[in-house]
Amino acid sequence: MCLKASSEFIQLESWLTILILTYREHPNCGLAKTINYYLNRLLHHDDIGFDGNKRCDYLSMQKFWHWQVNNLLLNNS
């Protein structure tokens, strides 16, 4: 039996997509931090266990965006 993710989880994923698309057009540290925040919310959401691949994907994304924030902070110092 395959369980479906909640509407809240799907909404968080939608916001993450919008934020990443916005970052592509207007990169800045604040937006990268917000992306990191949404990734953290997804990774700690109860529904993350429904699809093991998503958890791995989001962990990789979180690592990248953490690096991106640090890189932006270093370049703006």
PDB file with one MODEL, atoms N, CA, C and O in Angstrom:
MODEL        1
ATOM      1  N   MET A   1       0.843  -1.183   0.000  1.00  0.00           N
ATOM      2  CA  MET A   1       0.000   0.000   0.000  1.00  0.00           C
ATOM      3  C   MET A   1       0.888   1.247   0.000  1.00  0.00           C
ATOM      4  O   MET A   1       1.808   1.366   0.810  1.00  0.00           O
ATOM      5  N   CYS A   2       0.610   2.144  -0.889  1.00  0.00           N
ATOM      6  CA  CYS A   2       1.376   3.384  -1.009  1.00  0.00           C
ATOM      7  C   CYS A   2       0.604   4.511  -0.330  1.00  0.00           C
ATOM      8  O   CYS A   2      -0.556   4.761  -0.656  1.00  0.00           O
ATOM      9  N   LEU A   3       1.246   5.182   0.608  1.00  0.00           N
ATOM     10  CA  LEU A   3       0.610   6.296   1.295  1.00  0.00           C
ATOM     11  C   LEU A   3       0.924   7.595   0.556  1.00  0.00           C
ATOM     12  O   LEU A   3       2.001   7.756  -0.019  1.00  0.00           O
ATOM     13  N   LYS A   4      -0.026   8.503   0.583  1.00  0.00           N
ATOM     14  CA  LYS A   4       0.166   9.797  -0.063  1.00  0.00           C
ATOM     15  C   LYS A   4       0.616  10.828   0.960  1.00  0.00           C
ATOM     16  O   LYS A   4       0.233  10.780   2.129  1.00  0.00           O
ATOM     17  N   ALA A   5       1.427  11.748   0.497  1.00  0.00           N
ATOM     18  CA  ALA A   5       1.880  12.837   1.354  1.00  0.00           C
ATOM     19  C   ALA A   5       0.715  13.777   1.639  1.00  0.00           C
ATOM     20  O   ALA A   5      -0.206  13.908   0.833  1.00  0.00           O
ATOM     21  N   SER A   6       0.770  14.419   2.781  1.00  0.00           N
ATOM     22  CA  SER A   6      -0.287  15.351   3.162  1.00  0.00           C
ATOM     23  C   SER A   6      -0.252  16.594   2.282  1.00  0.00           C
ATOM     24  O   SER A   6       0.736  16.865   1.599  1.00  0.00           O
ATOM     25  N   SER A   7      -1.336  17.332   2.312  1.00  0.00           N
ATOM     26  CA  SER A   7      -1.396  18.571   1.528  1.00  0.00           C
ATOM     27  C   SER A   7      -0.385  19.586   2.053  1.00  0.00           C
ATOM     28  O   SER A   7       0.135  20.394   1.284  1.00  0.00           O
ATOM     29  N   GLU A   8      -0.102  19.551   3.350  1.00  0.00           N
ATOM     30  CA  GLU A   8       0.892  20.460   3.915  1.00  0.00           C
ATOM     31  C   GLU A   8       2.276  20.165   3.341  1.00  0.00           C
ATOM     32  O   GLU A   8       3.013  21.084   2.983  1.00  0.00           O
ATOM     33  N   PHE A   9       2.626  18.891   3.255  1.00  0.00           N
ATOM     34  CA  PHE A   9       3.920  18.492   2.704  1.00  0.00           C
ATOM     35  C   PHE A   9       4.026  18.908   1.244  1.00  0.00           C
ATOM     36  O   PHE A   9       5.058  19.424   0.816  1.00  0.00           O
ATOM     37  N   ILE A  10       2.982  18.690   0.495  1.00  0.00           N
ATOM     38  CA  ILE A  10       2.963  19.061  -0.923  1.00  0.00           C
ATOM     39  C   ILE A  10       3.080  20.571  -1.081  1.00  0.00           C
ATOM     40  O   ILE A  10       3.751  21.056  -1.992  1.00  0.00           O
ATOM     41  N   GLN A  11       2.421  21.318  -0.185  1.00  0.00           N
ATOM     42  CA  GLN A  11       2.507  22.775  -0.240  1.00  0.00           C
ATOM     43  C   GLN A  11       3.939  23.245   0.064  1.00  0.00           C
ATOM     44  O   GLN A  11       4.433  24.175  -0.574  1.00  0.00           O
ATOM     45  N   LEU A  12       4.598  22.612   1.026  1.00  0.00           N
ATOM     46  CA  LEU A  12       5.984  22.961   1.324  1.00  0.00           C
ATOM     47  C   LEU A  12       6.884  22.702   0.114  1.00  0.00           C
ATOM     48  O   LEU A  12       7.769  23.500  -0.196  1.00  0.00           O
ATOM     49  N   GLU A  13       6.649  21.584  -0.559  1.00  0.00           N
ATOM     50  CA  GLU A  13       7.418  21.282  -1.774  1.00  0.00           C
ATOM     51  C   GLU A  13       7.157  22.322  -2.862  1.00  0.00           C
ATOM     52  O   GLU A  13       8.077  22.715  -3.579  1.00  0.00           O
ATOM     53  N   SER A  14       5.926  22.761  -2.986  1.00  0.00           N
ATOM     54  CA  SER A  14       5.595  23.789  -3.986  1.00  0.00           C
ATOM     55  C   SER A  14       6.304  25.099  -3.673  1.00  0.00           C
ATOM     56  O   SER A  14       6.847  25.745  -4.570  1.00  0.00           O
ATOM     57  N   TRP A  15       6.301  25.492  -2.401  1.00  0.00           N
ATOM     58  CA  TRP A  15       6.994  26.722  -2.016  1.00  0.00           C
ATOM     59  C   TRP A  15       8.493  26.599  -2.276  1.00  0.00           C
ATOM     60  O   TRP A  15       9.131  27.553  -2.721  1.00  0.00           O
ATOM     61  N   LEU A  16       9.044  25.438  -2.001  1.00  0.00           N
ATOM     62  CA  LEU A  16      10.467  25.222  -2.252  1.00  0.00           C
ATOM     63  C   LEU A  16      10.788  25.404  -3.736  1.00  0.00           C
ATOM     64  O   LEU A  16      11.793  26.024  -4.084  1.00  0.00           O
ATOM     65  N   THR A  17       9.947  24.873  -4.594  1.00  0.00           N
ATOM     66  CA  THR A  17      10.141  25.024  -6.042  1.00  0.00           C
ATOM     67  C   THR A  17      10.093  26.490  -6.438  1.00  0.00           C
ATOM     68  O   THR A  17      10.934  26.952  -7.210  1.00  0.00           O
ATOM     69  N   ILE A  18       9.124  27.221  -5.922  1.00  0.00           N
ATOM     70  CA  ILE A  18       8.998  28.653  -6.232  1.00  0.00           C
ATOM     71  C   ILE A  18      10.230  29.418  -5.750  1.00  0.00           C
ATOM     72  O   ILE A  18      10.753  30.276  -6.462  1.00  0.00           O
ATOM     73  N   LEU A  19      10.687  29.106  -4.548  1.00  0.00           N
ATOM     74  CA  LEU A  19      11.859  29.791  -4.003  1.00  0.00           C
ATOM     75  C   LEU A  19      13.112  29.528  -4.843  1.00  0.00           C
ATOM     76  O   LEU A  19      13.899  30.442  -5.089  1.00  0.00           O
ATOM     77  N   ILE A  20      13.292  28.296  -5.276  1.00  0.00           N
ATOM     78  CA  ILE A  20      14.469  27.957  -6.087  1.00  0.00           C
ATOM     79  C   ILE A  20      14.397  28.646  -7.449  1.00  0.00           C
ATOM     80  O   ILE A  20      15.410  29.134  -7.948  1.00  0.00           O
ATOM     81  N   LEU A  21      13.224  28.688  -8.046  1.00  0.00           N
ATOM     82  CA  LEU A  21      13.072  29.391  -9.324  1.00  0.00           C
ATOM     83  C   LEU A  21      13.323  30.887  -9.152  1.00  0.00           C
ATOM     84  O   LEU A  21      13.928  31.517 -10.020  1.00  0.00           O
ATOM     85  N   THR A  22      12.870  31.451  -8.057  1.00  0.00           N
ATOM     86  CA  THR A  22      13.109  32.866  -7.777  1.00  0.00           C
ATOM     87  C   THR A  22      14.600  33.120  -7.566  1.00  0.00           C
ATOM     88  O   THR A  22      15.143  34.116  -8.043  1.00  0.00           O
ATOM     89  N   TYR A  23      15.248  32.217  -6.852  1.00  0.00           N
ATOM     90  CA  TYR A  23      16.687  32.360  -6.610  1.00  0.00           C
ATOM     91  C   TYR A  23      17.468  32.360  -7.926  1.00  0.00           C
ATOM     92  O   TYR A  23      18.450  33.087  -8.078  1.00  0.00           O
ATOM     93  N   ARG A  24      17.022  31.546  -8.857  1.00  0.00           N
ATOM     94  CA  ARG A  24      17.694  31.475 -10.159  1.00  0.00           C
ATOM     95  C   ARG A  24      17.699  32.850 -10.834  1.00  0.00           C
ATOM     96  O   ARG A  24      18.676  33.225 -11.482  1.00  0.00           O
ATOM     97  N   GLU A  25      16.607  33.594 -10.679  1.00  0.00           N
ATOM     98  CA  GLU A  25      16.498  34.924 -11.296  1.00  0.00           C
ATOM     99  C   GLU A  25      17.124  36.025 -10.436  1.00  0.00           C
ATOM    100  O   GLU A  25      17.665  36.999 -10.959  1.00  0.00           O
ATOM    101  N   HIS A  26      17.045  35.861  -9.103  1.00  0.00           N
ATOM    102  CA  HIS A  26      17.496  36.908  -8.178  1.00  0.00           C
ATOM    103  C   HIS A  26      18.251  36.281  -7.003  1.00  0.00           C
ATOM    104  O   HIS A  26      17.730  36.242  -5.889  1.00  0.00           O
ATOM    105  N   PRO A  27      19.467  35.793  -7.239  1.00  0.00           N
ATOM    106  CA  PRO A  27      20.198  35.137  -6.159  1.00  0.00           C
ATOM    107  C   PRO A  27      20.589  36.110  -5.048  1.00  0.00           C
ATOM    108  O   PRO A  27      21.109  37.194  -5.309  1.00  0.00           O
ATOM    109  N   ASN A  28      20.333  35.708  -3.818  1.00  0.00           N
ATOM    110  CA  ASN A  28      20.780  36.478  -2.669  1.00  0.00           C
ATOM    111  C   ASN A  28      20.803  35.578  -1.437  1.00  0.00           C
ATOM    112  O   ASN A  28      20.175  34.520  -1.411  1.00  0.00           O
ATOM    113  N   CYS A  29      21.527  36.013  -0.435  1.00  0.00           N
ATOM    114  CA  CYS A  29      21.746  35.206   0.755  1.00  0.00           C
ATOM    115  C   CYS A  29      20.443  34.951   1.517  1.00  0.00           C
ATOM    116  O   CYS A  29      20.217  33.841   1.998  1.00  0.00           O
ATOM    117  N   GLY A  30      19.594  35.960   1.630  1.00  0.00           N
ATOM    118  CA  GLY A  30      18.330  35.800   2.343  1.00  0.00           C
ATOM    119  C   GLY A  30      17.455  34.724   1.723  1.00  0.00           C
ATOM    120  O   GLY A  30      16.830  33.936   2.434  1.00  0.00           O
ATOM    121  N   LEU A  31      17.411  34.693   0.419  1.00  0.00           N
ATOM    122  CA  LEU A  31      16.614  33.686  -0.282  1.00  0.00           C
ATOM    123  C   LEU A  31      17.228  32.297  -0.106  1.00  0.00           C
ATOM    124  O   LEU A  31      16.502  31.316   0.058  1.00  0.00           O
ATOM    125  N   ALA A  32      18.542  32.209  -0.139  1.00  0.00           N
ATOM    126  CA  ALA A  32      19.208  30.926   0.088  1.00  0.00           C
ATOM    127  C   ALA A  32      18.924  30.419   1.508  1.00  0.00           C
ATOM    128  O   ALA A  32      18.729  29.221   1.712  1.00  0.00           O
ATOM    129  N   LYS A  33      18.903  31.319   2.477  1.00  0.00           N
ATOM    130  CA  LYS A  33      18.568  30.930   3.852  1.00  0.00           C
ATOM    131  C   LYS A  33      17.123  30.446   3.943  1.00  0.00           C
ATOM    132  O   LYS A  33      16.831  29.491   4.663  1.00  0.00           O
ATOM    133  N   THR A  34      16.229  31.095   3.223  1.00  0.00           N
ATOM    134  CA  THR A  34      14.823  30.683   3.231  1.00  0.00           C
ATOM    135  C   THR A  34      14.668  29.305   2.598  1.00  0.00           C
ATOM    136  O   THR A  34      13.889  28.485   3.085  1.00  0.00           O
ATOM    137  N   ILE A  35      15.392  29.047   1.534  1.00  0.00           N
ATOM    138  CA  ILE A  35      15.370  27.720   0.904  1.00  0.00           C
ATOM    139  C   ILE A  35      15.843  26.677   1.906  1.00  0.00           C
ATOM    140  O   ILE A  35      15.243  25.609   2.026  1.00  0.00           O
ATOM    141  N   ASN A  36      16.912  26.984   2.621  1.00  0.00           N
ATOM    142  CA  ASN A  36      17.419  26.085   3.656  1.00  0.00           C
ATOM    143  C   ASN A  36      16.360  25.820   4.725  1.00  0.00           C
ATOM    144  O   ASN A  36      16.202  24.690   5.186  1.00  0.00           O
ATOM    145  N   TYR A  37      15.639  26.866   5.113  1.00  0.00           N
ATOM    146  CA  TYR A  37      14.582  26.742   6.116  1.00  0.00           C
ATOM    147  C   TYR A  37      13.485  25.780   5.641  1.00  0.00           C
ATOM    148  O   TYR A  37      13.040  24.917   6.397  1.00  0.00           O
ATOM    149  N   TYR A  38      13.059  25.935   4.394  1.00  0.00           N
ATOM    150  CA  TYR A  38      12.011  25.056   3.860  1.00  0.00           C
ATOM    151  C   TYR A  38      12.502  23.618   3.713  1.00  0.00           C
ATOM    152  O   TYR A  38      11.737  22.679   3.936  1.00  0.00           O
ATOM    153  N   LEU A  39      13.755  23.436   3.345  1.00  0.00           N
ATOM    154  CA  LEU A  39      14.319  22.088   3.286  1.00  0.00           C
ATOM    155  C   LEU A  39      14.320  21.446   4.667  1.00  0.00           C
ATOM    156  O   LEU A  39      14.011  20.263   4.814  1.00  0.00           O
ATOM    157  N   ASN A  40      14.668  22.233   5.671  1.00  0.00           N
ATOM    158  CA  ASN A  40      14.666  21.733   7.041  1.00  0.00           C
ATOM    159  C   ASN A  40      13.246  21.331   7.471  1.00  0.00           C
ATOM    160  O   ASN A  40      13.054  20.296   8.109  1.00  0.00           O
ATOM    161  N   ARG A  41      12.269  22.150   7.118  1.00  0.00           N
ATOM    162  CA  ARG A  41      10.872  21.819   7.448  1.00  0.00           C
ATOM    163  C   ARG A  41      10.442  20.527   6.760  1.00  0.00           C
ATOM    164  O   ARG A  41       9.771  19.693   7.367  1.00  0.00           O
ATOM    165  N   LEU A  42      10.823  20.362   5.504  1.00  0.00           N
ATOM    166  CA  LEU A  42      10.471  19.129   4.782  1.00  0.00           C
ATOM    167  C   LEU A  42      11.150  17.917   5.406  1.00  0.00           C
ATOM    168  O   LEU A  42      10.527  16.867   5.562  1.00  0.00           O
ATOM    169  N   LEU A  43      12.417  18.056   5.761  1.00  0.00           N
ATOM    170  CA  LEU A  43      13.158  16.930   6.318  1.00  0.00           C
ATOM    171  C   LEU A  43      12.651  16.517   7.702  1.00  0.00           C
ATOM    172  O   LEU A  43      12.835  15.371   8.113  1.00  0.00           O
ATOM    173  N   HIS A  44      12.020  17.438   8.415  1.00  0.00           N
ATOM    174  CA  HIS A  44      11.489  17.130   9.741  1.00  0.00           C
ATOM    175  C   HIS A  44       9.979  16.889   9.728  1.00  0.00           C
ATOM    176  O   HIS A  44       9.371  16.694  10.781  1.00  0.00           O
ATOM    177  N   HIS A  45       9.391  16.901   8.566  1.00  0.00           N
ATOM    178  CA  HIS A  45       7.951  16.666   8.445  1.00  0.00           C
ATOM    179  C   HIS A  45       7.659  15.171   8.612  1.00  0.00           C
ATOM    180  O   HIS A  45       8.456  14.324   8.210  1.00  0.00           O
ATOM    181  N   ASP A  46       6.534  14.872   9.195  1.00  0.00           N
ATOM    182  CA  ASP A  46       6.142  13.471   9.419  1.00  0.00           C
ATOM    183  C   ASP A  46       6.048  12.676   8.118  1.00  0.00           C
ATOM    184  O   ASP A  46       6.277  11.467   8.122  1.00  0.00           O
ATOM    185  N   ASP A  47       5.720  13.325   7.023  1.00  0.00           N
ATOM    186  CA  ASP A  47       5.498  12.631   5.752  1.00  0.00           C
ATOM    187  C   ASP A  47       6.776  12.329   4.973  1.00  0.00           C
ATOM    188  O   ASP A  47       6.713  11.703   3.915  1.00  0.00           O
ATOM    189  N   ILE A  48       7.924  12.758   5.470  1.00  0.00           N
ATOM    190  CA  ILE A  48       9.162  12.544   4.723  1.00  0.00           C
ATOM    191  C   ILE A  48       9.478  11.058   4.598  1.00  0.00           C
ATOM    192  O   ILE A  48      10.182  10.654   3.673  1.00  0.00           O
ATOM    193  N   GLY A  49       8.976  10.249   5.506  1.00  0.00           N
ATOM    194  CA  GLY A  49       9.260   8.819   5.479  1.00  0.00           C
ATOM    195  C   GLY A  49       8.502   8.052   4.418  1.00  0.00           C
ATOM    196  O   GLY A  49       8.792   6.877   4.195  1.00  0.00           O
ATOM    197  N   PHE A  50       7.527   8.684   3.745  1.00  0.00           N
ATOM    198  CA  PHE A  50       6.736   7.988   2.731  1.00  0.00           C
ATOM    199  C   PHE A  50       7.554   7.644   1.502  1.00  0.00           C
ATOM    200  O   PHE A  50       7.233   6.691   0.792  1.00  0.00           O
ATOM    201  N   ASP A  51       8.596   8.399   1.240  1.00  0.00           N
ATOM    202  CA  ASP A  51       9.426   8.173   0.055  1.00  0.00           C
ATOM    203  C   ASP A  51      10.887   8.356   0.446  1.00  0.00           C
ATOM    204  O   ASP A  51      11.363   9.484   0.569  1.00  0.00           O
ATOM    205  N   GLY A  52      11.589   7.260   0.638  1.00  0.00           N
ATOM    206  CA  GLY A  52      12.984   7.313   1.073  1.00  0.00           C
ATOM    207  C   GLY A  52      13.887   8.080   0.133  1.00  0.00           C
ATOM    208  O   GLY A  52      14.861   8.691   0.574  1.00  0.00           O
ATOM    209  N   ASN A  53      13.584   8.062  -1.156  1.00  0.00           N
ATOM    210  CA  ASN A  53      14.408   8.793  -2.120  1.00  0.00           C
ATOM    211  C   ASN A  53      14.312  10.288  -1.915  1.00  0.00           C
ATOM    212  O   ASN A  53      15.302  11.000  -2.081  1.00  0.00           O
ATOM    213  N   LYS A  54      13.123  10.782  -1.553  1.00  0.00           N
ATOM    214  CA  LYS A  54      12.979  12.220  -1.323  1.00  0.00           C
ATOM    215  C   LYS A  54      13.858  12.660  -0.165  1.00  0.00           C
ATOM    216  O   LYS A  54      14.473  13.725  -0.220  1.00  0.00           O
ATOM    217  N   ARG A  55      13.922  11.854   0.876  1.00  0.00           N
ATOM    218  CA  ARG A  55      14.744  12.215   2.029  1.00  0.00           C
ATOM    219  C   ARG A  55      16.201  12.383   1.590  1.00  0.00           C
ATOM    220  O   ARG A  55      16.849  13.362   1.961  1.00  0.00           O
ATOM    221  N   CYS A  56      16.709  11.455   0.821  1.00  0.00           N
ATOM    222  CA  CYS A  56      18.091  11.548   0.325  1.00  0.00           C
ATOM    223  C   CYS A  56      18.275  12.777  -0.565  1.00  0.00           C
ATOM    224  O   CYS A  56      19.275  13.486  -0.460  1.00  0.00           O
ATOM    225  N   ASP A  57      17.306  13.017  -1.434  1.00  0.00           N
ATOM    226  CA  ASP A  57      17.371  14.184  -2.316  1.00  0.00           C
ATOM    227  C   ASP A  57      17.392  15.479  -1.516  1.00  0.00           C
ATOM    228  O   ASP A  57      18.191  16.375  -1.790  1.00  0.00           O
ATOM    229  N   TYR A  58      16.508  15.572  -0.524  1.00  0.00           N
ATOM    230  CA  TYR A  58      16.424  16.790   0.272  1.00  0.00           C
ATOM    231  C   TYR A  58      17.661  16.973   1.153  1.00  0.00           C
ATOM    232  O   TYR A  58      18.080  18.106   1.390  1.00  0.00           O
ATOM    233  N   LEU A  59      18.247  15.886   1.638  1.00  0.00           N
ATOM    234  CA  LEU A  59      19.495  16.004   2.395  1.00  0.00           C
ATOM    235  C   LEU A  59      20.626  16.530   1.513  1.00  0.00           C
ATOM    236  O   LEU A  59      21.420  17.363   1.951  1.00  0.00           O
ATOM    237  N   SER A  60      20.699  16.050   0.279  1.00  0.00           N
ATOM    238  CA  SER A  60      21.708  16.551  -0.664  1.00  0.00           C
ATOM    239  C   SER A  60      21.463  18.015  -0.985  1.00  0.00           C
ATOM    240  O   SER A  60      22.399  18.812  -1.046  1.00  0.00           O
ATOM    241  N   MET A  61      20.207  18.363  -1.188  1.00  0.00           N
ATOM    242  CA  MET A  61      19.870  19.760  -1.478  1.00  0.00           C
ATOM    243  C   MET A  61      20.226  20.656  -0.291  1.00  0.00           C
ATOM    244  O   MET A  61      20.753  21.756  -0.464  1.00  0.00           O
ATOM    245  N   GLN A  62      19.931  20.171   0.911  1.00  0.00           N
ATOM    246  CA  GLN A  62      20.224  20.969   2.099  1.00  0.00           C
ATOM    247  C   GLN A  62      21.727  21.210   2.230  1.00  0.00           C
ATOM    248  O   GLN A  62      22.157  22.305   2.592  1.00  0.00           O
ATOM    249  N   LYS A  63      22.513  20.192   1.935  1.00  0.00           N
ATOM    250  CA  LYS A  63      23.972  20.343   1.981  1.00  0.00           C
ATOM    251  C   LYS A  63      24.423  21.416   0.982  1.00  0.00           C
ATOM    252  O   LYS A  63      25.248  22.267   1.315  1.00  0.00           O
ATOM    253  N   PHE A  64      23.884  21.375  -0.236  1.00  0.00           N
ATOM    254  CA  PHE A  64      24.237  22.369  -1.246  1.00  0.00           C
ATOM    255  C   PHE A  64      23.842  23.777  -0.799  1.00  0.00           C
ATOM    256  O   PHE A  64      24.646  24.705  -0.888  1.00  0.00           O
ATOM    257  N   TRP A  65      22.614  23.935  -0.323  1.00  0.00           N
ATOM    258  CA  TRP A  65      22.140  25.273   0.036  1.00  0.00           C
ATOM    259  C   TRP A  65      22.833  25.797   1.283  1.00  0.00           C
ATOM    260  O   TRP A  65      23.003  27.008   1.423  1.00  0.00           O
ATOM    261  N   HIS A  66      23.234  24.925   2.181  1.00  0.00           N
ATOM    262  CA  HIS A  66      24.038  25.348   3.331  1.00  0.00           C
ATOM    263  C   HIS A  66      25.374  25.894   2.835  1.00  0.00           C
ATOM    264  O   HIS A  66      25.841  26.936   3.296  1.00  0.00           O
ATOM    265  N   TRP A  67      25.979  25.178   1.892  1.00  0.00           N
ATOM    266  CA  TRP A  67      27.228  25.640   1.297  1.00  0.00           C
ATOM    267  C   TRP A  67      27.013  26.975   0.580  1.00  0.00           C
ATOM    268  O   TRP A  67      27.843  27.880   0.677  1.00  0.00           O
ATOM    269  N   GLN A  68      25.903  27.088  -0.134  1.00  0.00           N
ATOM    270  CA  GLN A  68      25.605  28.304  -0.892  1.00  0.00           C
ATOM    271  C   GLN A  68      25.490  29.512   0.045  1.00  0.00           C
ATOM    272  O   GLN A  68      26.033  30.577  -0.249  1.00  0.00           O
ATOM    273  N   VAL A  69      24.791  29.350   1.161  1.00  0.00           N
ATOM    274  CA  VAL A  69      24.651  30.442   2.123  1.00  0.00           C
ATOM    275  C   VAL A  69      26.029  30.848   2.647  1.00  0.00           C
ATOM    276  O   VAL A  69      26.351  32.035   2.680  1.00  0.00           O
ATOM    277  N   ASN A  70      26.838  29.880   3.055  1.00  0.00           N
ATOM    278  CA  ASN A  70      28.168  30.181   3.568  1.00  0.00           C
ATOM    279  C   ASN A  70      29.031  30.859   2.518  1.00  0.00           C
ATOM    280  O   ASN A  70      29.782  31.782   2.833  1.00  0.00           O
ATOM    281  N   ASN A  71      28.932  30.412   1.281  1.00  0.00           N
ATOM    282  CA  ASN A  71      29.696  31.004   0.191  1.00  0.00           C
ATOM    283  C   ASN A  71      29.272  32.455  -0.039  1.00  0.00           C
ATOM    284  O   ASN A  71      30.120  33.325  -0.237  1.00  0.00           O
ATOM    285  N   LEU A  72      27.983  32.715  -0.014  1.00  0.00           N
ATOM    286  CA  LEU A  72      27.481  34.080  -0.196  1.00  0.00           C
ATOM    287  C   LEU A  72      27.919  34.978   0.948  1.00  0.00           C
ATOM    288  O   LEU A  72      28.285  36.133   0.732  1.00  0.00           O
ATOM    289  N   LEU A  73      27.883  34.450   2.165  1.00  0.00           N
ATOM    290  CA  LEU A  73      28.313  35.249   3.318  1.00  0.00           C
ATOM    291  C   LEU A  73      29.795  35.589   3.232  1.00  0.00           C
ATOM    292  O   LEU A  73      30.193  36.710   3.549  1.00  0.00           O
ATOM    293  N   LEU A  74      30.615  34.632   2.806  1.00  0.00           N
ATOM    294  CA  LEU A  74      32.052  34.886   2.676  1.00  0.00           C
ATOM    295  C   LEU A  74      32.343  35.911   1.591  1.00  0.00           C
ATOM    296  O   LEU A  74      33.212  36.766   1.762  1.00  0.00           O
ATOM    297  N   ASN A  75      31.630  35.834   0.485  1.00  0.00           N
ATOM    298  CA  ASN A  75      31.860  36.758  -0.625  1.00  0.00           C
ATOM    299  C   ASN A  75      31.357  38.160  -0.334  1.00  0.00           C
ATOM    300  O   ASN A  75      31.826  39.119  -0.947  1.00  0.00           O
ATOM    301  N   ASN A  76      30.415  38.302   0.584  1.00  0.00           N
ATOM    302  CA  ASN A  76      29.883  39.623   0.911  1.00  0.00           C
ATOM    303  C   ASN A  76      30.588  40.261   2.087  1.00  0.00           C
ATOM    304  O   ASN A  76      30.272  41.388   2.465  1.00  0.00           O
ATOM    305  N   SER A  77      31.552  39.545   2.677  1.00  0.00           N
ATOM    306  CA  SER A  77      32.283  40.098   3.834  1.00  0.00           C
ATOM    307  C   SER A  77      33.406  40.999   3.400  1.00  0.00           C
ATOM    308  O   SER A  77      34.119  41.546   4.241  1.00  0.00           O
TER     309      SER A  77
ENDMDL
END
